[in-house]
Amino acid sequence: MAEPEFRATGVGIGRRLRSLTHAGQVRISDGRLELLTSYGTEIDSAPLRAVRAAKPWFAPQDKALAEVNGTRYLLTMGEHDPVPGEAGPPTVRTFLEAVRRAAGGRRG
């Protein structure tokens, strides 16, 4: 398996009003977005062409929406990018740029 193009740990992942994990993982690798629990169990995954990610206008700066396989997830990221080499959630802007970059590189 190739090195992930994007990886974030310590991400809060929720669906509607239900929290699925407070310290989950988000990974973009081989053209797929994966949402994982803190133990590495898959919550959901899909090819990037089937994923929509955006910054909701109604939420605080540390929130992002990701629609994966038709299910909307609310992701709570960090307020600041972690120090290079350190684990932790990046900012929403960094996540959205990674999704666009990975999806754009896959399209013709």
Coordinates of C-alpha atoms in Angstrom, one line a residue:
M1 CA 0.0 0.0 0.0
A2 CA 1.3 3.5 -0.9
E3 CA 2.0 6.2 1.6
P4 CA -1.3 8.1 2.4
E5 CA -1.6 11.4 0.5
F6 CA -3.3 12.9 3.5
R7 CA -3.7 11.6 7.1
A8 CA -5.3 13.2 10.1
T9 CA -5.7 11.8 13.6
G10 CA -7.7 13.2 16.5
V11 CA -10.6 14.1 14.3
G12 CA -14.1 14.2 15.7
I13 CA -16.5 12.4 13.3
G14 CA -20.2 12.6 13.7
R15 CA -23.4 11.8 11.7
R16 CA -26.4 14.1 12.3
L17 CA -26.5 14.7 16.0
R18 CA -24.6 11.5 16.9
S19 CA -20.9 11.4 17.6
L20 CA -19.2 8.4 16.1
T21 CA -15.8 9.1 17.5
H22 CA -13.9 12.0 19.2
A23 CA -10.5 10.9 18.1
G24 CA -11.0 9.4 14.7
Q25 CA -8.8 9.3 11.6
V26 CA -9.2 10.7 8.1
R27 CA -7.0 9.2 5.4
I28 CA -6.8 9.8 1.6
S29 CA -4.8 7.1 -0.1
D30 CA -4.9 5.5 -3.6
G31 CA -7.8 7.8 -4.6
R32 CA -10.0 6.9 -1.7
L33 CA -11.2 8.8 1.4
E34 CA -11.4 6.7 4.5
L35 CA -13.0 7.6 7.8
L36 CA -11.8 5.5 10.7
T37 CA -12.3 5.2 14.4
S38 CA -9.4 5.8 16.8
Y39 CA -8.8 2.0 16.7
G40 CA -8.6 1.9 12.9
T41 CA -12.0 0.4 12.3
E42 CA -13.6 1.7 9.1
I43 CA -16.6 3.9 9.5
D44 CA -17.0 4.6 5.8
S45 CA -14.9 4.9 2.7
A46 CA -15.4 5.8 -1.0
P47 CA -13.5 6.7 -4.1
L48 CA -12.8 10.5 -4.2
R49 CA -14.9 10.9 -7.3
A50 CA -17.9 9.9 -5.1
V51 CA -17.0 12.2 -2.2
R52 CA -18.1 15.8 -1.6
A53 CA -16.4 17.9 1.0
A54 CA -17.1 21.5 2.0
K55 CA -16.9 24.0 4.7
P56 CA -20.5 24.6 6.0
W57 CA -21.4 28.3 6.3
F58 CA -23.3 27.7 9.5
A59 CA -20.5 25.9 11.5
P60 CA -17.5 27.1 13.4
Q61 CA -14.1 27.3 11.7
D62 CA -13.0 23.8 12.8
K63 CA -15.9 21.9 11.1
A64 CA -16.1 20.3 7.7
L65 CA -18.8 18.4 5.9
A66 CA -17.9 15.2 4.0
E67 CA -20.6 13.3 2.0
V68 CA -19.4 9.7 1.6
N69 CA -21.6 7.2 -0.2
G70 CA -24.6 9.6 0.3
T71 CA -24.1 9.8 4.1
R72 CA -23.1 13.2 5.5
Y73 CA -20.4 13.3 8.2
L74 CA -19.4 16.3 10.3
L75 CA -15.7 16.4 10.8
T76 CA -14.2 18.4 13.6
M77 CA -10.6 19.3 12.8
G78 CA -8.0 21.4 14.6
E79 CA -7.8 25.2 14.8
H80 CA -4.2 25.1 13.7
D81 CA -2.1 22.7 11.6
P82 CA 0.1 20.4 13.8
V83 CA 3.8 20.9 13.8
P84 CA 5.4 18.9 10.9
G85 CA 6.0 15.4 12.0
E86 CA 3.5 15.6 14.8
A87 CA 0.2 13.7 14.9
G88 CA -3.0 15.7 15.1
P89 CA -5.9 17.1 13.1
P90 CA -5.1 19.7 10.5
T91 CA -7.2 22.6 9.7
V92 CA -10.4 22.3 7.6
R93 CA -8.7 24.3 4.9
T94 CA -5.8 21.8 4.7
F95 CA -8.3 18.9 4.5
L96 CA -10.3 20.5 1.7
E97 CA -7.2 21.3 -0.3
A98 CA -6.0 17.7 0.1
V99 CA -9.4 16.4 -1.2
R100 CA -9.4 18.7 -4.2
R101 CA -5.7 18.0 -5.0
A102 CA -6.2 14.2 -4.7
A103 CA -9.5 14.2 -6.7
G104 CA -8.1 16.6 -9.3
G105 CA -5.0 14.5 -9.9
R106 CA -7.3 11.5 -10.6
R107 CA -9.4 13.2 -13.2
G108 CA -8.5 13.5 -16.8

